PDB file of C-alpha atoms in Angstrom:
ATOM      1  CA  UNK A   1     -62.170 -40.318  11.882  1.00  0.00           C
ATOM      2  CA  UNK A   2     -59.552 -40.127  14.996  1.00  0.00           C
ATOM      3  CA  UNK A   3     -56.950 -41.575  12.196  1.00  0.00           C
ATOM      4  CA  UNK A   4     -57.719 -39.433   9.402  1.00  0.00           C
ATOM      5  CA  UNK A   5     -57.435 -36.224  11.439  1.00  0.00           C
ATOM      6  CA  UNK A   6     -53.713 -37.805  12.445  1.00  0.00           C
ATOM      7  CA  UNK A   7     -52.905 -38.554   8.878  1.00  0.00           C
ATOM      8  CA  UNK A   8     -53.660 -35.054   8.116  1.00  0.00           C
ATOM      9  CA  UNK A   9     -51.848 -33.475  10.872  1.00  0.00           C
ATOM     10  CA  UNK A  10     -49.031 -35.172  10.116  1.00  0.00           C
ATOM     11  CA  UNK A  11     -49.062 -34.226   6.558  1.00  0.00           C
ATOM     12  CA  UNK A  12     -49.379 -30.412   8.025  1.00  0.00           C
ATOM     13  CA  UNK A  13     -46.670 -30.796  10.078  1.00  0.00           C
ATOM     14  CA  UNK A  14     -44.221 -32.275   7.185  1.00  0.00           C
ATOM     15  CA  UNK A  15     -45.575 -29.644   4.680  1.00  0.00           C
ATOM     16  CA  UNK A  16     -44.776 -26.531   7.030  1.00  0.00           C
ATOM     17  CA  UNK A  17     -41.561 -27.705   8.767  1.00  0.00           C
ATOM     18  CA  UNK A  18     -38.177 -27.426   6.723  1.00  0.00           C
ATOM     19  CA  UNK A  19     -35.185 -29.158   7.539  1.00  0.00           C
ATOM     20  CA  UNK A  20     -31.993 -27.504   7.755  1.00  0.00           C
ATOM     21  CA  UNK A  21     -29.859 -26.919   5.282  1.00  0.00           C
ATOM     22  CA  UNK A  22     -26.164 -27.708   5.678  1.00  0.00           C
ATOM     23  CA  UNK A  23     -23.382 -24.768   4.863  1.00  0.00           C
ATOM     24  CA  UNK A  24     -19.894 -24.683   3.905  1.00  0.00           C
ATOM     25  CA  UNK A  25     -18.083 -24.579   7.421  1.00  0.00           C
ATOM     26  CA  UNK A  26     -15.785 -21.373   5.410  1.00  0.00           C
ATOM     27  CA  UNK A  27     -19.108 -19.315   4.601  1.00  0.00           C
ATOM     28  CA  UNK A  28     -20.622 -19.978   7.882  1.00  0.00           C
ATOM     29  CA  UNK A  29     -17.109 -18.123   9.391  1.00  0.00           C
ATOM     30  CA  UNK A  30     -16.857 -15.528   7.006  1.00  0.00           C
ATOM     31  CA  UNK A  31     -20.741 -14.882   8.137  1.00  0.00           C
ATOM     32  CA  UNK A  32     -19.891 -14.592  11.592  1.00  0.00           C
ATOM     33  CA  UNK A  33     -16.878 -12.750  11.112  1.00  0.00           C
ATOM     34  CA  UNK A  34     -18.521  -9.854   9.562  1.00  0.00           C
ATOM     35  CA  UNK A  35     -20.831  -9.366  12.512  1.00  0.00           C
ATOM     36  CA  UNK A  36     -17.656  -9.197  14.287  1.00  0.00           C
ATOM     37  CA  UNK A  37     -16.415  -6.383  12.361  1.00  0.00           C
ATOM     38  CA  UNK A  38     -20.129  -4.917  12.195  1.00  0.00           C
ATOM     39  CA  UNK A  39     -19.793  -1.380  10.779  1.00  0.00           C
ATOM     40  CA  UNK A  40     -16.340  -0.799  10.657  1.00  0.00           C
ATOM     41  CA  UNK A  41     -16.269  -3.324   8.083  1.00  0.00           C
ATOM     42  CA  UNK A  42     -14.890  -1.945   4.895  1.00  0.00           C
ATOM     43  CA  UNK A  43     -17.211  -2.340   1.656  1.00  0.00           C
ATOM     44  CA  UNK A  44     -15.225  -3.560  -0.433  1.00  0.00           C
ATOM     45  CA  UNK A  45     -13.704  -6.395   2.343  1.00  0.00           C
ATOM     46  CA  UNK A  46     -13.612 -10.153   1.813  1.00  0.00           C
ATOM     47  CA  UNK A  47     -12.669 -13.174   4.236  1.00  0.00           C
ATOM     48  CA  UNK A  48      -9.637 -15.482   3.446  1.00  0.00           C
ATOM     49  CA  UNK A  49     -10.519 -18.384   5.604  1.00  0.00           C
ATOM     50  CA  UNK A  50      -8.334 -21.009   6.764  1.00  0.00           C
ATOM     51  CA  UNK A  51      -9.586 -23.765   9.124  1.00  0.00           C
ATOM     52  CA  UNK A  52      -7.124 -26.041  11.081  1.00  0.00           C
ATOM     53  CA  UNK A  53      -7.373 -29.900  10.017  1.00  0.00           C
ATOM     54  CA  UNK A  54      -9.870 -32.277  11.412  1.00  0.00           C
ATOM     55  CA  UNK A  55     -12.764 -29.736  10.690  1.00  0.00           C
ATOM     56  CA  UNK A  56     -15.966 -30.766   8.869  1.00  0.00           C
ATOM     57  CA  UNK A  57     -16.529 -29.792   5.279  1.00  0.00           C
ATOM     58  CA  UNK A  58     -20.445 -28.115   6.234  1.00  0.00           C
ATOM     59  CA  UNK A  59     -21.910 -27.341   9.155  1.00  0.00           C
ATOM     60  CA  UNK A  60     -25.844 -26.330  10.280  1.00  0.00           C
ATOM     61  CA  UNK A  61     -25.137 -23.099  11.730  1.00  0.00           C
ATOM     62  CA  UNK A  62     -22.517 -22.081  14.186  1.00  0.00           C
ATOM     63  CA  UNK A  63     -23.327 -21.533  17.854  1.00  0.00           C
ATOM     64  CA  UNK A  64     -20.384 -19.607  19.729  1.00  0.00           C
ATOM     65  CA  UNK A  65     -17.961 -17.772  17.989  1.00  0.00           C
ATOM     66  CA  UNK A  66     -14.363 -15.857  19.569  1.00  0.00           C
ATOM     67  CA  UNK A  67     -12.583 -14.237  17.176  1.00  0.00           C
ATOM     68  CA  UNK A  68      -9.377 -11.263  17.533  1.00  0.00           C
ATOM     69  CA  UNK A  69     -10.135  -8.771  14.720  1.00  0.00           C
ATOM     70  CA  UNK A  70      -6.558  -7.831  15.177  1.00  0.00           C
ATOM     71  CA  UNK A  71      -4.935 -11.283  14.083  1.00  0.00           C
ATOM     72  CA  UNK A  72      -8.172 -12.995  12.248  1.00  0.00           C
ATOM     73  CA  UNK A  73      -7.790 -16.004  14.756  1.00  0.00           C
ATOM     74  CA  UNK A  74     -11.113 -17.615  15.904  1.00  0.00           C
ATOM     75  CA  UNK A  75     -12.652 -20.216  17.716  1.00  0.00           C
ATOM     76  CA  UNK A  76     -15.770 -21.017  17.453  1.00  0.00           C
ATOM     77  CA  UNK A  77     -18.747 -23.982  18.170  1.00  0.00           C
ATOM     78  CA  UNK A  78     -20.184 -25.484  14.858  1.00  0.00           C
ATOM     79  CA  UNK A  79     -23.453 -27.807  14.964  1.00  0.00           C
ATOM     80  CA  UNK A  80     -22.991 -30.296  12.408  1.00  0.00           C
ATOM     81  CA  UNK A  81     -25.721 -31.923  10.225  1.00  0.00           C
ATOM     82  CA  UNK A  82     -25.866 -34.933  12.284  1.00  0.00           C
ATOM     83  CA  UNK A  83     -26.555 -32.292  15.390  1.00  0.00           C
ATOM     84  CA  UNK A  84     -23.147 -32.395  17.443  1.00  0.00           C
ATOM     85  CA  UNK A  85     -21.457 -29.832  18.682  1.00  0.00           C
ATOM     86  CA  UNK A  86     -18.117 -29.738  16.854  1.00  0.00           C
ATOM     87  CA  UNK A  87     -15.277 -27.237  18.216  1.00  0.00           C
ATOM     88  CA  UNK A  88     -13.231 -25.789  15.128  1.00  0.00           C
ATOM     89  CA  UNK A  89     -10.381 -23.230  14.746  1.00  0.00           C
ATOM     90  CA  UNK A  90      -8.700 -20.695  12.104  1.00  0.00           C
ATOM     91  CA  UNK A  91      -8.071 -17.659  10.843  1.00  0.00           C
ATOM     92  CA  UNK A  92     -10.421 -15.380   9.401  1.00  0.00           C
ATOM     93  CA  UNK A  93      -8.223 -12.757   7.458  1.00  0.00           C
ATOM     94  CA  UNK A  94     -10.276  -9.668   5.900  1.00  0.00           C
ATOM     95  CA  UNK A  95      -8.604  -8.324   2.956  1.00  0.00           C
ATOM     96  CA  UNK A  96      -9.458  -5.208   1.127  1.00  0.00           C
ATOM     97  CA  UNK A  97      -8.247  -4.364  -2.696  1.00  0.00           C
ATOM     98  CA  UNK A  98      -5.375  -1.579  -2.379  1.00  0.00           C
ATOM     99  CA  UNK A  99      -3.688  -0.007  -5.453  1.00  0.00           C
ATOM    100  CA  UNK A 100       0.338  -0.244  -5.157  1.00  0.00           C
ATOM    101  CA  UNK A 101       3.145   1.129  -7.732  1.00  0.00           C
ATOM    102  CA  UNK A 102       4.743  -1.696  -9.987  1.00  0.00           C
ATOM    103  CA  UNK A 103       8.211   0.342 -10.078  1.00  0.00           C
ATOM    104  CA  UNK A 104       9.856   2.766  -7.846  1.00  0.00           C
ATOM    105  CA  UNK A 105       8.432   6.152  -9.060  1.00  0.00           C
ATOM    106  CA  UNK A 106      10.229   9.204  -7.597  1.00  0.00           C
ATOM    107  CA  UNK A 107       9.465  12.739  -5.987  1.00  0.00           C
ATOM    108  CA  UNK A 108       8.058  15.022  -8.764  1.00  0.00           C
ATOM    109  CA  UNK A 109       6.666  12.317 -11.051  1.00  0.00           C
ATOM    110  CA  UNK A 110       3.355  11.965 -12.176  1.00  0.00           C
ATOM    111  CA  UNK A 111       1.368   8.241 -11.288  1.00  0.00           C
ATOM    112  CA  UNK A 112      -0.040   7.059 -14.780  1.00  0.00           C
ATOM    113  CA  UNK A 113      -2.214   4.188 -14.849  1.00  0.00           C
ATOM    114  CA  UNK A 114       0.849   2.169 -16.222  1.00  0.00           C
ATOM    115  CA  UNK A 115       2.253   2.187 -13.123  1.00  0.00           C
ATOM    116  CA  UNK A 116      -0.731   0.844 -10.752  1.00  0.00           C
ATOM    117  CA  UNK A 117      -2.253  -2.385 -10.007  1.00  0.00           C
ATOM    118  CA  UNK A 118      -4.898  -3.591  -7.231  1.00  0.00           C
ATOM    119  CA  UNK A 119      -3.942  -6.241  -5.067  1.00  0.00           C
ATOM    120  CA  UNK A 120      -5.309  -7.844  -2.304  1.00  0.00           C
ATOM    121  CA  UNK A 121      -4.096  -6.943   1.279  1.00  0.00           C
ATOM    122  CA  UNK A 122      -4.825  -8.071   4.896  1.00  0.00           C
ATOM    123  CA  UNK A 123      -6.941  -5.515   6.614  1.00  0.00           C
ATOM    124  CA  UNK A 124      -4.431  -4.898   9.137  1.00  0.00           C
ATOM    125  CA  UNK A 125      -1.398  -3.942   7.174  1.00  0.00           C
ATOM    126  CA  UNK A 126      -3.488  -1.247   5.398  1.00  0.00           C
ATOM    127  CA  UNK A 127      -3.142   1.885   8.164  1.00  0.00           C
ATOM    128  CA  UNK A 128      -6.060   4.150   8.552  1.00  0.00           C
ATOM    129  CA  UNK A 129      -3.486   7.001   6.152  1.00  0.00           C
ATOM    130  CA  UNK A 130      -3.104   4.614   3.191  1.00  0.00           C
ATOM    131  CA  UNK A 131      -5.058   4.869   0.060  1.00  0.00           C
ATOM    132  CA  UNK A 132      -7.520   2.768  -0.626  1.00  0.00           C
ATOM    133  CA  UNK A 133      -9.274   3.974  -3.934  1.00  0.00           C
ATOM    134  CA  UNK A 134      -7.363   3.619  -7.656  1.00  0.00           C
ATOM    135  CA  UNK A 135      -8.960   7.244  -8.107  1.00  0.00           C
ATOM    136  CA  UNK A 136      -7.130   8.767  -5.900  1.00  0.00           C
ATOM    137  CA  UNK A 137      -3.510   7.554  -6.752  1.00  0.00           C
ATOM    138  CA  UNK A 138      -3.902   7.460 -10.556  1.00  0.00           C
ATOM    139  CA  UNK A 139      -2.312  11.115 -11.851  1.00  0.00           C
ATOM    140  CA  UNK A 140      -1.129  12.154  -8.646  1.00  0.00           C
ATOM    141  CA  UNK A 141       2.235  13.408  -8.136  1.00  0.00           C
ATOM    142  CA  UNK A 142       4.272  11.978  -5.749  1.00  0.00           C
ATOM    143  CA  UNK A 143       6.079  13.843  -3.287  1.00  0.00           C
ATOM    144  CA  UNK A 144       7.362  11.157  -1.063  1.00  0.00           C
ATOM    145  CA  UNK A 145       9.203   7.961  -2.811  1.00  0.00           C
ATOM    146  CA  UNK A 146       6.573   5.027  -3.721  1.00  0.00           C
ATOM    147  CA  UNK A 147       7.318   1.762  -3.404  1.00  0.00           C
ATOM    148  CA  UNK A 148       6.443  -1.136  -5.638  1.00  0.00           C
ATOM    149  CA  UNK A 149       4.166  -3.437  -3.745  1.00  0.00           C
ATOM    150  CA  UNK A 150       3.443  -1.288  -0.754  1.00  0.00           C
ATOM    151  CA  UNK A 151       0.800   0.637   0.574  1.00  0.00           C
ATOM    152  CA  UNK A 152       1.026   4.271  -0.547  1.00  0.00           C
ATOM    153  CA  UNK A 153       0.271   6.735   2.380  1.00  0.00           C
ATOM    154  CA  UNK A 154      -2.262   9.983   2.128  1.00  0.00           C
ATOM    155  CA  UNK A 155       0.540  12.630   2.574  1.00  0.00           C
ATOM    156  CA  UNK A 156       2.983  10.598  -0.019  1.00  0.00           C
ATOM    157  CA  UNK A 157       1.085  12.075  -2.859  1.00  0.00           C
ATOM    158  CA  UNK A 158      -0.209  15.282  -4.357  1.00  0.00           C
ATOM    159  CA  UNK A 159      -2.778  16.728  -6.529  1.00  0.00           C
ATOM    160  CA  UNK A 160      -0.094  17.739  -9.601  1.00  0.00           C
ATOM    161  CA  UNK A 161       1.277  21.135  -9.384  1.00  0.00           C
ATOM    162  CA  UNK A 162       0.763  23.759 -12.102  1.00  0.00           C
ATOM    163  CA  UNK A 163       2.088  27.009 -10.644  1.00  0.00           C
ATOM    164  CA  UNK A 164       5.447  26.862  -9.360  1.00  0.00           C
ATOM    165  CA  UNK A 165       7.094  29.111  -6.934  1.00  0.00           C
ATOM    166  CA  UNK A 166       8.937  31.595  -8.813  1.00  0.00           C
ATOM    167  CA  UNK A 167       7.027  30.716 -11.423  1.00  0.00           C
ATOM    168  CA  UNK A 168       5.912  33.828 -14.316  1.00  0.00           C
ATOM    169  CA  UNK A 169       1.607  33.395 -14.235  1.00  0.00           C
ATOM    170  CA  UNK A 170      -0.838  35.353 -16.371  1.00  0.00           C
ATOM    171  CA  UNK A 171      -3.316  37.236 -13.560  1.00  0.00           C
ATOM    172  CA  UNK A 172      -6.837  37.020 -15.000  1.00  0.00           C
ATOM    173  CA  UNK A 173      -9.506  38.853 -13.661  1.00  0.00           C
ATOM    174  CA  UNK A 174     -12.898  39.052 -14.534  1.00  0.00           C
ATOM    175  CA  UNK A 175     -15.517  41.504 -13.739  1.00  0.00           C
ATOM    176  CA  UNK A 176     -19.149  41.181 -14.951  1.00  0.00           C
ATOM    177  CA  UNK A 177     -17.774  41.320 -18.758  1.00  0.00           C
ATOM    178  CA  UNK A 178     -14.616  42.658 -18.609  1.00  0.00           C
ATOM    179  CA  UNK A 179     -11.789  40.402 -18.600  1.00  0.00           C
ATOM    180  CA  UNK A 180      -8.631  41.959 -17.303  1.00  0.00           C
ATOM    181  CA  UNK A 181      -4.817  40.335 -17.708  1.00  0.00           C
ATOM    182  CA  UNK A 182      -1.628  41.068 -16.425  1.00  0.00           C
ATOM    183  CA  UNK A 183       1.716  39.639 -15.591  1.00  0.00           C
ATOM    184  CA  UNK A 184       2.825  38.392 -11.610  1.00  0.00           C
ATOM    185  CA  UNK A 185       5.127  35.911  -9.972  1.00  0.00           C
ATOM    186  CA  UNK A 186       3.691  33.496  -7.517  1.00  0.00           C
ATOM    187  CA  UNK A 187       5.373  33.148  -4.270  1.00  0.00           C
ATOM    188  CA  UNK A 188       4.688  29.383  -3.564  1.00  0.00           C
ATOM    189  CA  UNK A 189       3.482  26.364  -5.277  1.00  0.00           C
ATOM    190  CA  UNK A 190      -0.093  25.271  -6.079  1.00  0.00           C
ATOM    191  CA  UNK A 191      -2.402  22.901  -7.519  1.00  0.00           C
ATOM    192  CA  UNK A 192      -5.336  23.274  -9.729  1.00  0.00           C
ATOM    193  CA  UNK A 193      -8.136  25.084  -7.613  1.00  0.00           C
ATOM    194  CA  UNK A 194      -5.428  25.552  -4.977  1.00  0.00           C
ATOM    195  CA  UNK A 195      -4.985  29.613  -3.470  1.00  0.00           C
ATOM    196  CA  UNK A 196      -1.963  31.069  -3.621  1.00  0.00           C
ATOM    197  CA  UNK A 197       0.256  34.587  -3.004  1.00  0.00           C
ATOM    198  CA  UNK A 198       0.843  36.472  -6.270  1.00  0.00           C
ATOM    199  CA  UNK A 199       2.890  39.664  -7.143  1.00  0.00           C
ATOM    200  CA  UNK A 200       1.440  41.718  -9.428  1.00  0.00           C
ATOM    201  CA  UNK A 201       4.707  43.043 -11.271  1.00  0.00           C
ATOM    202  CA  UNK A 202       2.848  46.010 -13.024  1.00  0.00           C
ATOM    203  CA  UNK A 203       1.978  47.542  -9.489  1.00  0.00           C
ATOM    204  CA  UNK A 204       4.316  45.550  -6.954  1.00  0.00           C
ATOM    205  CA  UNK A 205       1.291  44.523  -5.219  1.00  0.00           C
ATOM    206  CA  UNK A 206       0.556  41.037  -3.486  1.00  0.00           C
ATOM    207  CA  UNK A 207      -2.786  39.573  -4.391  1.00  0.00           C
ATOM    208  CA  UNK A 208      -4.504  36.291  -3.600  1.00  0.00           C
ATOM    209  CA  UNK A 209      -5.129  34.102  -6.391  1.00  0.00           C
ATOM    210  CA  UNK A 210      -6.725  30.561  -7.472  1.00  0.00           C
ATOM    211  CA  UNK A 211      -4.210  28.487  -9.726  1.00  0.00           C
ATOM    212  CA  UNK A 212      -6.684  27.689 -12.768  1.00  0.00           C
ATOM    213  CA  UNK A 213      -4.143  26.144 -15.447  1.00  0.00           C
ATOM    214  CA  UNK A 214      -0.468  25.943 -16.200  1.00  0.00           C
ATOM    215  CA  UNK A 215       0.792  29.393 -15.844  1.00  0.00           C
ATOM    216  CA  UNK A 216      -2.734  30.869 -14.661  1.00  0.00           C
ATOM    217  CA  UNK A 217      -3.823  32.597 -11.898  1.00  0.00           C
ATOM    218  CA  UNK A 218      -7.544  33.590 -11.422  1.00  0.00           C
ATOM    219  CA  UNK A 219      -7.002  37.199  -8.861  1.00  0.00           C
ATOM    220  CA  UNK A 220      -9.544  37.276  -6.005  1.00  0.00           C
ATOM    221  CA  UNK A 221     -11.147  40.350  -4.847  1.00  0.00           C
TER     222      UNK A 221
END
């Protein structure tokens, strides 16, 4: 009875307990990495790992990890599947998709989704004033000089302009029904949904206004 009870134990024991299971030694440091980076790790960010020679192929887990966020170097203690403690060391670079220009395009011009592409850039060379999302480079115009390859800055681009300084606008106001026009001159430049300083050449007046669409002014009260 002593011998049965063992047998079944045993059995237990083998049925409940899981071995475990070996990893690529690159997935186990790009796992570690990004609880380095923890929440300042961008969404859309994936590891580029590169382990010196002599490392294993898989590993069981790893134990101790250093790593400089700045450079992507690490160094870190792997347990291997044989149970040793195995010292390996890399770089774990985080890269992040980034849309660049593929041709010089110069002040005034419009981006058209001709000219972009995404590419694949380390973390580090993409500054906290670069842009980051396709959105908000495709149909901008460009106030600074792009170049092809390169991360485009915040302040490089603009929302197009549809009122120019100097520019003749229509002045549309409305007022419950009534829908009121008249001729100005806007004093400065202005995107759509942008305010702006508009004379009113009827009365000689200057009035605030909303730029609404080429040539268009929307007069606030």
């Amino acid at each position: 009875m002593r011998n049965l009870l063992s047998i079944l134990f045993a059995l237990s024991a083998a049925t409940f307990t899981l071995p475990a299971q070996a990893a690529p030694v690159d997935q186990l440091v790009a796992e570690r990495s990004e609880l380095e980076y923890g929440e300042v790790l961008p969404h859309n960010g994936t590891f580029d790992i590169r382990i010196a020679e002599g490392a294993p192929e898989e590993g069981e887990f790893i134990r101790e990890f250093w790593m400089d966020p700045d450079t992507g170097q690490f160094i870190a203690n792997l347990v291997t599947p044989s149970g040793n403690i195995k010292r390996i060391q890399g770089l774990a670079i985080l890269n992040v998709p980034v849309p660049v220009v593929t041709r010089r395009v110069q002040p005034d011009e419009i981006v058209a989704s001709s000219d972009i592409r995404m590419v694949d850039m380390p973390w580090a060379r993409v500054h906290a004033f670069a842009i980051t999302d396709y959105d908000k480079l495709n149909g901008m115009q460009v106030r600074r000089m792009l170049v092809p390859g390169r991360p485009v800055h915040n302040q490089s681009v603009i929302p197009p302009i549809i009122v120019s300084r100097g520019e003749r606008v229509t002045i549309e106001l409305q007022y419950g029904p009534l829908q009121l026009t008249a001729k100005g001159k806007a004093i400065s430049d202005a995107h759509l949904g942008q305010e702006l300083r508009v004379v009113n050449l009827a009365s000689n007046k200057t009035i605030t206004a909303v730029a609404r669409a080429d040539g268009i002014v929307e007069a606030l009260f």
